[in-house]
Coordinates of N, CA and C in Angstrom, one line a residue:
Chain A
Q138 N 43.2 18.2 102.1 CA 42.7 18.8 100.9 C 42.4 17.7 100.4
V139 N 40.9 18.1 99.6 CA 40.3 17.0 98.6 C 41.3 16.0 97.5
T140 N 41.5 15.1 97.8 CA 42.0 14.8 96.6 C 40.5 13.5 96.3
L141 N 41.3 13.8 94.8 CA 40.2 12.6 93.4 C 41.4 11.7 92.6
V142 N 41.5 10.4 92.6 CA 42.9 9.9 91.6 C 41.3 8.9 91.5
E143 N 41.7 9.1 89.7 CA 41.5 8.2 88.6 C 42.2 7.0 88.4
S144 N 42.0 6.0 87.8 CA 42.7 5.9 87.8 C 41.7 4.0 86.3
G145 N 42.4 3.4 85.9 CA 41.8 1.8 84.8 C 41.5 2.0 83.3
G146 N 42.1 3.4 83.3 CA 41.9 3.5 82.1 C 42.9 2.9 81.5
G147 N 42.3 2.9 79.8 CA 43.5 1.9 79.0 C 42.7 2.1 77.7
L148 N 43.9 1.3 76.5 CA 43.2 1.2 75.3 C 42.7 -0.5 75.2
V149 N 41.1 -0.1 74.0 CA 40.5 -1.6 73.9 C 39.9 -1.1 73.1
P150 N 40.2 -2.9 72.8 CA 39.2 -3.0 71.2 C 37.7 -2.7 71.3
P151 N 36.7 -2.0 70.2 CA 35.6 -1.2 70.7 C 34.1 -2.9 71.0
G152 N 33.4 -2.0 71.7 CA 33.0 -3.6 71.9 C 33.1 -4.5 73.6
R153 N 34.2 -4.0 73.6 CA 34.8 -4.6 75.5 C 34.1 -3.0 76.2
S154 N 34.7 -3.9 77.8 CA 34.5 -3.5 79.0 C 35.4 -3.0 79.7
L155 N 35.5 -1.7 79.8 CA 36.1 -1.2 81.0 C 35.8 -0.8 82.6
R156 N 36.5 -0.9 83.6 CA 36.2 -0.3 85.0 C 36.9 0.9 85.7
L157 N 36.5 2.1 85.6 CA 37.0 3.0 86.1 C 37.3 2.8 87.2
T158 N 38.3 3.7 88.4 CA 38.0 3.7 89.5 C 37.6 5.3 90.1
C159 N 38.0 6.0 91.5 CA 38.0 7.0 91.7 C 38.8 7.0 92.8
A160 N 39.6 6.9 93.2 CA 40.0 6.4 94.9 C 39.7 8.5 95.4
T161 N 38.4 8.2 96.5 CA 38.8 9.6 97.2 C 39.3 10.2 98.8
S162 N 39.8 10.7 98.7 CA 40.3 11.2 100.2 C 39.9 13.3 100.6
G163 N 40.1 13.3 102.1 CA 40.1 14.9 102.2 C 38.8 15.2 102.5
F164 N 38.0 14.5 101.7 CA 36.1 15.0 102.9 C 35.6 13.7 103.3
T165 N 34.5 13.9 103.9 CA 33.5 12.7 103.7 C 33.0 11.6 102.9
F166 N 32.4 11.1 102.0 CA 32.9 10.8 100.8 C 31.0 10.9 101.4
M167 N 30.6 10.2 101.5 CA 28.6 10.0 101.6 C 28.3 11.2 101.9
T168 N 28.7 12.4 101.7 CA 28.2 13.7 102.2 C 27.8 14.3 100.4
Y169 N 29.0 13.2 99.6 CA 28.3 14.8 98.8 C 28.1 13.6 97.2
A170 N 27.5 14.5 96.1 CA 27.2 13.2 94.9 C 28.3 13.6 94.1
M171 N 28.6 12.2 93.8 CA 29.8 12.4 92.3 C 29.8 12.2 91.9
H172 N 29.9 12.6 90.0 CA 30.3 12.7 88.6 C 31.3 12.2 88.2
W173 N 30.9 11.7 87.2 CA 32.2 11.4 85.8 C 31.8 12.5 84.8
A174 N 33.2 13.1 84.4 CA 32.5 13.9 83.6 C 33.7 13.2 82.3
R175 N 33.6 13.7 80.9 CA 34.6 13.3 80.1 C 35.0 14.4 78.6
Q176 N 36.9 14.1 78.4 CA 36.7 15.1 77.6 C 37.5 14.8 76.5
A177 N 36.9 14.2 75.4 CA 38.0 13.8 74.0 C 38.9 14.7 73.5
P178 N 40.1 14.1 73.0 CA 41.0 14.7 72.7 C 40.8 16.3 72.4
G179 N 41.2 17.3 72.2 CA 40.9 18.7 71.9 C 39.8 18.6 71.6
K180 N 38.1 18.8 72.5 CA 37.2 18.9 72.7 C 36.7 19.0 74.0
G181 N 36.0 19.7 74.1 CA 34.6 20.3 75.0 C 34.7 19.3 76.5
L182 N 34.1 19.7 77.2 CA 33.7 18.8 79.0 C 32.4 18.1 77.7
E183 N 32.1 17.2 78.1 CA 31.1 16.0 78.0 C 30.4 15.9 80.0
W184 N 29.9 15.3 80.0 CA 29.0 15.9 81.7 C 28.5 14.6 81.3
V185 N 29.1 12.5 82.0 CA 28.6 11.0 81.8 C 27.5 11.1 83.1
A186 N 28.0 11.7 84.3 CA 26.9 10.3 85.1 C 27.1 10.5 86.3
V187 N 25.8 11.0 87.4 CA 26.5 11.8 88.4 C 25.4 10.4 90.0
L188 N 26.0 10.2 90.7 CA 25.3 9.2 92.0 C 25.0 10.4 93.0
S189 N 24.3 10.1 93.3 CA 23.5 11.4 94.5 C 24.1 10.9 95.7
S190 N 24.2 11.3 97.0 CA 25.5 10.9 98.0 C 24.6 10.1 99.0
D191 N 23.2 10.2 98.7 CA 22.4 8.7 99.8 C 22.8 7.8 99.1
G192 N 23.3 7.1 97.9 CA 23.1 6.3 96.2 C 22.1 5.9 96.1
R193 N 20.7 6.6 95.8 CA 19.7 6.1 95.4 C 19.4 6.9 94.0
E194 N 20.2 7.8 93.9 CA 19.7 8.8 92.2 C 21.0 8.7 91.4
T195 N 20.8 7.5 90.4 CA 21.5 7.8 89.0 C 21.2 8.4 88.5
F196 N 21.8 9.2 87.2 CA 21.7 9.3 86.1 C 22.2 9.8 84.9
Y197 N 22.6 9.4 83.7 CA 23.1 9.4 83.2 C 22.7 10.5 81.1
A198 N 24.3 10.7 80.9 CA 24.1 11.7 79.8 C 23.2 9.8 79.0
D199 N 22.9 10.9 77.8 CA 22.3 9.7 76.9 C 22.5 9.1 76.0
S200 N 24.1 9.4 75.3 CA 24.9 8.8 74.9 C 26.0 7.7 75.7
V201 N 25.8 7.7 76.8 CA 25.9 6.4 77.9 C 25.4 5.5 78.3
K202 N 23.7 6.1 78.4 CA 22.8 5.3 79.1 C 22.4 4.1 78.4
G203 N 22.3 3.2 79.1 CA 22.3 1.7 78.8 C 23.8 0.7 79.2
R204 N 24.7 1.8 78.8 CA 26.0 1.0 78.4 C 27.5 1.4 79.6
F205 N 27.2 2.4 80.3 CA 28.1 2.7 81.5 C 26.7 2.9 82.7
T206 N 28.0 2.8 83.4 CA 26.9 2.5 85.5 C 27.5 3.2 86.5
I207 N 27.0 3.9 87.3 CA 28.0 4.9 88.2 C 27.7 4.1 89.6
S208 N 28.3 3.9 90.7 CA 28.4 3.0 91.7 C 29.3 3.5 92.8
R209 N 30.2 2.9 93.3 CA 29.9 3.7 94.4 C 31.3 2.4 95.9
D210 N 31.6 2.6 96.8 CA 32.0 1.2 98.0 C 32.2 2.3 98.8
T211 N 31.0 3.0 100.0 CA 31.9 3.9 100.9 C 32.1 3.1 102.2
S212 N 32.7 1.5 101.9 CA 33.7 1.7 103.0 C 35.3 1.4 102.5
K213 N 35.6 2.0 101.1 CA 36.6 1.9 100.6 C 36.5 3.9 99.9
N214 N 35.6 3.9 100.6 CA 35.8 6.1 99.2 C 37.0 5.8 97.8
A215 N 35.4 4.9 97.1 CA 35.7 4.6 96.2 C 34.1 4.9 95.0
L216 N 34.2 5.6 94.1 CA 33.9 6.0 92.6 C 34.1 4.8 91.8
Y217 N 33.4 4.1 91.1 CA 33.4 3.3 90.1 C 32.7 4.2 88.9
L218 N 33.1 4.0 87.5 CA 32.0 3.6 86.8 C 32.5 2.1 85.4
Q219 N 31.0 2.1 85.5 CA 31.9 0.6 84.5 C 31.0 1.1 83.1
M220 N 32.1 0.8 82.5 CA 31.6 0.8 81.1 C 31.9 -0.2 79.8
D221 N 31.0 -0.6 79.3 CA 30.9 -1.9 78.5 C 30.1 -1.1 77.6
S222 N 30.3 -2.0 76.5 CA 30.3 -1.7 75.1 C 31.0 -0.7 74.8
L223 N 32.0 -0.8 75.1 CA 32.4 -0.2 74.5 C 32.8 1.2 73.3
R224 N 32.6 2.5 72.3 CA 32.1 2.5 71.5 C 34.3 3.5 70.5
P225 N 33.9 3.5 69.5 CA 35.4 4.5 69.5 C 35.3 6.3 70.1
D226 N 34.1 6.6 70.4 CA 33.7 7.8 70.2 C 33.3 8.3 72.1
D227 N 33.9 6.7 72.8 CA 33.7 7.5 74.0 C 35.4 7.7 74.3
T228 N 36.3 7.4 73.3 CA 38.1 8.1 73.9 C 37.8 9.1 74.6
A229 N 38.7 9.5 75.5 CA 38.1 10.7 75.9 C 39.2 10.3 77.7
L230 N 39.5 11.7 77.9 CA 39.9 11.6 79.4 C 38.8 11.6 80.4
Y231 N 38.5 10.9 81.0 CA 37.6 11.1 82.1 C 38.0 11.6 83.5
H232 N 36.9 12.8 83.8 CA 36.8 12.6 85.2 C 36.4 12.1 86.7
C233 N 37.0 11.9 87.5 CA 35.8 12.3 88.4 C 35.5 14.1 89.2
V234 N 34.9 13.9 89.4 CA 34.1 15.2 90.3 C 33.1 14.6 91.2
R235 N 34.3 16.2 92.1 CA 32.9 15.9 92.9 C 31.6 16.8 92.7
G236 N 30.6 16.5 93.3 CA 29.8 17.6 93.7 C 29.6 18.7 94.0
G237 N 29.7 19.5 94.5 CA 29.4 20.6 95.4 C 28.1 20.9 96.2
S238 N 27.2 19.8 96.8 CA 26.7 19.6 97.6 C 26.2 18.2 97.7
P239 N 25.1 18.0 98.6 CA 25.1 16.4 98.4 C 24.0 16.0 97.0
F240 N 23.2 16.5 96.5 CA 22.4 16.5 95.6 C 23.2 16.0 94.5
S241 N 22.4 15.2 93.0 CA 22.8 14.9 92.0 C 23.0 16.3 90.9
S242 N 21.9 17.7 91.1 CA 21.6 18.4 90.8 C 23.0 19.5 91.2
S243 N 24.0 19.3 90.5 CA 24.5 20.0 91.5 C 26.8 19.8 91.1
P244 N 27.2 21.2 91.0 CA 28.3 21.5 90.0 C 29.2 20.6 90.4
G245 N 30.4 20.9 90.0 CA 31.1 20.1 90.0 C 32.6 21.1 91.1
D246 N 33.1 20.7 91.9 CA 33.4 22.0 93.0 C 34.9 21.3 93.0
N247 N 35.1 20.1 92.8 CA 36.9 19.6 92.6 C 37.0 18.2 91.6
W248 N 37.6 18.6 90.8 CA 38.2 17.5 90.1 C 39.2 17.1 90.2
G249 N 39.5 15.3 89.3 CA 40.1 14.4 89.3 C 41.3 15.1 88.1
Q250 N 42.5 14.8 88.1 CA 43.6 15.1 86.9 C 42.7 13.9 85.5
G251 N 41.9 13.0 85.5 CA 41.7 11.9 84.5 C 42.7 10.6 84.4
T252 N 41.7 10.0 84.1 CA 42.6 8.7 83.6 C 42.3 8.3 81.7
L253 N 43.2 7.3 80.8 CA 42.6 8.2 79.5 C 41.7 6.8 79.0
V254 N 41.2 7.7 78.4 CA 40.5 5.8 77.1 C 40.6 5.5 76.2
S255 N 41.0 4.7 75.3 CA 40.6 5.1 74.0 C 40.0 3.1 73.5
V256 N 39.5 3.9 72.9 CA 38.9 2.6 72.1 C 39.1 2.9 70.5
S257 N 39.8 1.7 70.4 CA 40.4 1.6 68.9 C 40.5 -0.2 68.9
S258 N 40.2 -0.6 67.3 CA 40.7 -1.5 66.9 C 42.5 -1.7 66.4
Chain B
D10 N 16.1 18.0 75.2 CA 17.4 17.9 76.5 C 17.4 19.5 76.4
I11 N 17.5 20.5 77.6 CA 17.8 21.6 77.2 C 19.6 22.2 77.3
Q12 N 19.2 22.3 75.8 CA 20.3 22.8 75.4 C 21.5 24.4 75.4
M13 N 22.1 24.1 75.6 CA 23.2 24.5 76.2 C 24.5 25.7 75.6
T14 N 23.9 27.3 75.0 CA 24.6 28.0 73.6 C 25.3 28.8 74.3
Q15 N 26.5 28.5 74.1 CA 27.9 29.5 74.8 C 28.1 30.3 72.9
S16 N 28.3 32.0 73.8 CA 29.4 32.0 71.8 C 30.4 34.1 73.3
P17 N 31.4 33.6 72.8 CA 31.6 33.5 71.3 C 32.5 31.8 71.3
S18 N 33.2 31.3 70.8 CA 33.9 30.3 70.8 C 35.0 30.8 71.2
S19 N 35.6 31.9 70.7 CA 37.1 31.7 71.0 C 37.2 33.7 71.4
L20 N 38.1 34.2 71.7 CA 37.8 35.6 71.5 C 39.4 36.0 71.7
S21 N 39.9 36.8 71.8 CA 41.5 37.4 71.3 C 41.5 39.1 72.3
A22 N 41.5 39.1 73.7 CA 41.9 40.6 73.9 C 43.2 41.1 74.3
S23 N 43.3 42.6 74.7 CA 44.1 43.1 75.6 C 44.0 42.5 77.1
V24 N 45.5 43.1 77.9 CA 45.7 42.5 79.2 C 45.0 44.1 80.4
G25 N 43.8 44.1 80.3 CA 43.5 44.6 81.4 C 42.0 45.7 80.8
D26 N 41.6 44.7 79.8 CA 40.4 44.3 78.7 C 39.2 43.7 80.0
R27 N 38.2 44.5 78.8 CA 37.0 44.0 79.5 C 36.2 43.2 79.1
V28 N 35.8 41.7 79.5 CA 35.8 40.7 78.4 C 34.2 40.1 78.8
T29 N 33.1 39.3 77.7 CA 32.4 39.0 78.3 C 31.0 37.5 77.6
I30 N 31.5 36.9 77.8 CA 31.2 35.3 77.3 C 30.1 34.9 77.9
T31 N 28.6 34.5 76.9 CA 27.1 34.4 77.2 C 26.9 32.9 77.3
C32 N 26.0 32.9 77.8 CA 25.9 30.7 77.8 C 24.3 31.4 77.9
R33 N 23.2 30.8 76.7 CA 21.8 31.3 76.4 C 21.5 29.5 76.5
A34 N 20.7 29.1 77.8 CA 19.6 28.0 78.0 C 18.8 28.2 77.2
S35 N 18.5 26.9 76.3 CA 16.9 26.4 76.0 C 15.8 27.1 76.4
Q36 N 16.1 26.7 77.9 CA 14.3 26.8 78.2 C 14.9 27.0 79.7
V37 N 13.8 27.5 80.9 CA 14.7 27.9 82.1 C 15.1 26.7 82.9
I38 N 16.0 27.8 83.1 CA 17.1 27.1 84.1 C 16.7 27.2 86.0
G39 N 16.5 28.3 86.0 CA 16.6 29.3 87.0 C 17.3 29.0 87.3
D40 N 18.8 29.5 88.2 CA 19.8 30.2 88.8 C 21.1 29.0 88.4
Y41 N 20.8 27.9 88.6 CA 21.7 26.7 88.3 C 22.6 27.1 87.2
L42 N 22.9 27.3 86.9 CA 24.2 28.1 86.1 C 25.5 27.6 87.2
A43 N 26.4 26.9 86.6 CA 28.2 27.8 87.0 C 28.7 28.0 86.0
W44 N 30.0 28.5 86.4 CA 30.8 28.5 84.7 C 32.7 28.3 86.2
Y45 N 32.9 27.7 84.9 CA 34.3 27.4 85.1 C 35.5 27.5 84.5
Q46 N 36.7 27.9 84.9 CA 37.5 27.8 84.0 C 38.7 26.7 83.5
Q47 N 38.9 26.7 82.3 CA 40.2 25.3 82.2 C 41.4 26.3 82.0
K48 N 42.3 26.1 82.3 CA 44.0 26.0 82.0 C 44.1 25.3 81.4
P49 N 45.0 26.3 80.2 CA 46.0 25.0 78.8 C 46.5 24.0 80.1
G50 N 45.9 22.6 79.3 CA 46.7 21.2 80.3 C 46.5 21.1 81.5
K51 N 45.4 22.2 82.4 CA 45.0 21.6 83.9 C 44.0 21.2 83.3
V52 N 43.3 20.7 84.7 CA 41.4 20.3 85.1 C 40.8 21.7 84.9
P53 N 39.3 21.7 84.8 CA 38.9 22.5 84.9 C 38.4 22.9 86.8
K54 N 38.6 24.2 86.5 CA 38.1 24.8 88.0 C 36.9 25.4 87.8
L55 N 36.4 25.0 89.4 CA 34.5 26.2 89.1 C 34.8 27.6 89.2
L56 N 34.1 28.5 88.8 CA 34.5 29.7 88.7 C 33.1 30.6 89.8
I57 N 32.1 30.0 89.4 CA 31.0 30.6 89.7 C 30.1 29.5 89.6
Y58 N 29.0 29.3 90.9 CA 27.6 28.7 91.0 C 26.6 29.7 91.0
V59 N 25.6 29.1 90.9 CA 23.8 29.6 90.7 C 24.2 31.1 90.9
A60 N 24.7 31.0 89.4 CA 24.5 31.6 88.1 C 25.7 32.9 88.9
S61 N 25.8 33.5 89.6 CA 26.7 34.6 90.4 C 27.9 34.2 91.5
T62 N 27.4 33.2 92.5 CA 28.3 33.1 93.0 C 29.3 32.7 92.6
L63 N 30.5 33.6 93.2 CA 31.7 32.9 93.3 C 32.2 32.0 94.5
Q64 N 32.9 30.7 93.4 CA 33.5 30.2 94.4 C 34.5 30.8 95.3
S65 N 34.8 30.2 96.4 CA 35.6 30.7 97.3 C 37.4 30.5 96.7
G66 N 38.0 32.0 97.2 CA 39.1 31.6 96.2 C 39.4 32.5 95.0
V67 N 38.2 32.7 94.3 CA 38.1 33.0 92.8 C 38.2 34.7 93.0
P68 N 38.7 35.0 92.0 CA 39.4 36.9 92.2 C 37.7 37.5 91.6
S69 N 37.6 38.7 92.4 CA 36.1 38.8 92.2 C 36.2 40.3 90.5
R70 N 37.5 40.1 89.9 CA 37.4 40.1 88.4 C 36.4 40.0 87.5
F71 N 35.9 38.9 88.0 CA 35.3 37.7 87.5 C 33.6 37.4 88.3
R72 N 33.0 37.9 87.2 CA 31.6 38.0 87.3 C 30.6 38.0 86.4
G73 N 29.7 36.6 87.4 CA 28.4 36.0 86.5 C 27.2 37.2 86.7
T74 N 26.1 36.1 85.8 CA 25.0 37.3 86.0 C 24.3 36.6 84.8
R75 N 22.7 36.9 85.4 CA 21.1 35.8 84.7 C 20.8 37.1 84.0
S76 N 20.1 36.5 83.1 CA 19.1 37.7 82.6 C 17.9 36.8 82.0
G77 N 17.5 36.2 82.6 CA 16.0 35.3 82.2 C 16.4 33.7 82.0
T78 N 16.9 33.6 80.7 CA 18.0 32.4 79.9 C 19.1 32.7 79.9
D79 N 20.0 33.5 80.5 CA 20.5 34.0 78.6 C 21.6 34.9 80.6
F80 N 22.7 33.9 81.1 CA 23.9 33.6 81.7 C 24.7 34.7 81.0
T81 N 25.7 35.7 82.5 CA 26.9 36.2 81.2 C 28.0 35.9 82.2
L82 N 29.0 35.8 81.9 CA 30.4 35.8 83.0 C 31.1 36.8 81.9
T83 N 31.5 37.9 83.4 CA 32.2 39.0 82.7 C 33.6 39.2 83.1
I84 N 34.8 39.1 82.2 CA 35.5 39.5 83.3 C 36.7 40.8 82.8
T85 N 36.7 41.3 84.5 CA 36.5 42.7 84.0 C 38.5 43.1 84.5
N86 N 39.5 43.9 83.7 CA 40.5 44.1 84.2 C 41.5 42.6 83.7
L87 N 41.0 41.8 82.5 CA 42.0 40.7 82.0 C 43.0 40.4 81.9
Q88 N 43.8 39.1 83.1 CA 45.2 39.3 83.3 C 45.3 38.7 82.3
P89 N 46.8 38.2 82.5 CA 47.7 36.4 81.6 C 47.3 35.7 82.1
E90 N 47.0 35.5 83.7 CA 46.4 34.3 84.2 C 45.0 33.6 83.3
D91 N 44.4 34.4 83.0 CA 43.4 34.4 82.7 C 42.5 33.8 80.9
V92 N 43.7 33.1 80.5 CA 44.1 32.5 78.9 C 43.6 30.8 79.9
G93 N 42.7 31.1 78.4 CA 41.6 29.4 78.6 C 40.6 29.1 77.8
T94 N 40.4 28.2 78.7 CA 38.8 28.4 77.9 C 37.8 27.9 79.0
Y95 N 36.9 28.7 79.0 CA 35.9 29.2 79.8 C 33.8 28.0 79.5
Y96 N 33.4 27.1 80.0 CA 32.4 27.0 80.2 C 31.1 26.7 81.2
C97 N 30.5 26.9 80.7 CA 29.3 27.0 81.3 C 28.6 25.7 81.8
Q98 N 27.7 25.0 81.8 CA 27.1 24.1 82.6 C 26.0 24.6 83.6
K99 N 24.7 23.7 83.3 CA 23.6 24.0 83.4 C 23.4 22.5 84.7
Y100 N 22.7 22.8 85.4 CA 22.6 21.9 86.5 C 21.1 21.4 87.3
N101 N 20.2 22.1 86.8 CA 18.9 22.3 87.3 C 18.7 20.4 87.8
S102 N 19.0 20.1 86.9 CA 18.4 18.3 86.5 C 19.5 18.1 85.4
A103 N 19.3 16.4 85.5 CA 19.9 16.3 84.6 C 19.0 15.8 83.5
P104 N 19.8 16.2 81.7 CA 22.0 16.2 81.5 C 22.3 17.4 82.1
L105 N 23.5 17.2 82.9 CA 24.3 18.5 83.6 C 24.7 19.0 81.9
T106 N 24.1 19.6 81.2 CA 25.2 20.0 80.2 C 25.9 21.2 79.8
F107 N 27.3 20.4 79.3 CA 28.1 21.9 79.5 C 27.8 22.6 77.9
G108 N 28.7 24.3 78.2 CA 28.3 24.7 76.6 C 29.7 24.2 76.0
G109 N 29.3 24.7 74.7 CA 30.6 24.2 73.9 C 31.6 24.9 74.4
G110 N 31.6 25.9 75.1 CA 32.9 26.6 75.8 C 34.1 27.9 75.0
T111 N 34.7 28.7 75.8 CA 35.7 30.0 74.7 C 36.5 30.1 74.5
T112 N 37.5 29.3 74.1 CA 38.9 30.3 74.7 C 38.7 31.7 74.8
V113 N 39.9 32.2 75.7 CA 40.2 33.5 75.7 C 41.9 33.6 75.3
E114 N 41.9 34.4 74.6 CA 43.8 34.6 74.5 C 44.0 35.7 74.1
I115 N 45.3 35.7 74.5 CA 45.9 37.1 75.2 C 46.1 38.2 73.8
K116 N 45.9 39.8 73.5 CA 46.4 39.5 71.8 C 48.1 40.2 72.7

């Protein structure tokens, strides 16, 4: 079965960096687009970024553009989110999400449990 | 960017009722609309994609429809296990914006 396991969250002061990792298994990683989405405590869902299956397309939410970078290591079936210049409003549970197709324009058909990022001084 | 306006923000209904949730896109997005269910304390689950196609394993009491830029999720014969928050998401192009969510409770 499809498994997505996030790690790398934690408490960091504003302006610092974190790198999230999503370990995947149970599917052919290179044939699906992959997303990151987040949910602030008690709030709704926010899409963050997507990487197409061929690795050529990346797109970001305006709120993270220029600060976050999505990438992958196909040899490890792993997805990453490099988060720089973190702000308090980045505080959220970050989910790794498998897209329903190879394309960046795809809904998320499998979600990880998430890793919590807290940005506070 | 295209905005997704979801309504109502919450609703309360009885077991067996028919429930309707609406999502309106600010521009044309074709059928590139998905619906998710998030039960309390759980991760979101994809219910419907391309506006009206049920994801595998989703009960047939869930139905999605489209009329122009208006999308509707209908739950017929509401069950206790349907309690949770429902989100729409457009995915025709980035940003893949979610609606604000609709919380469904049982009376």
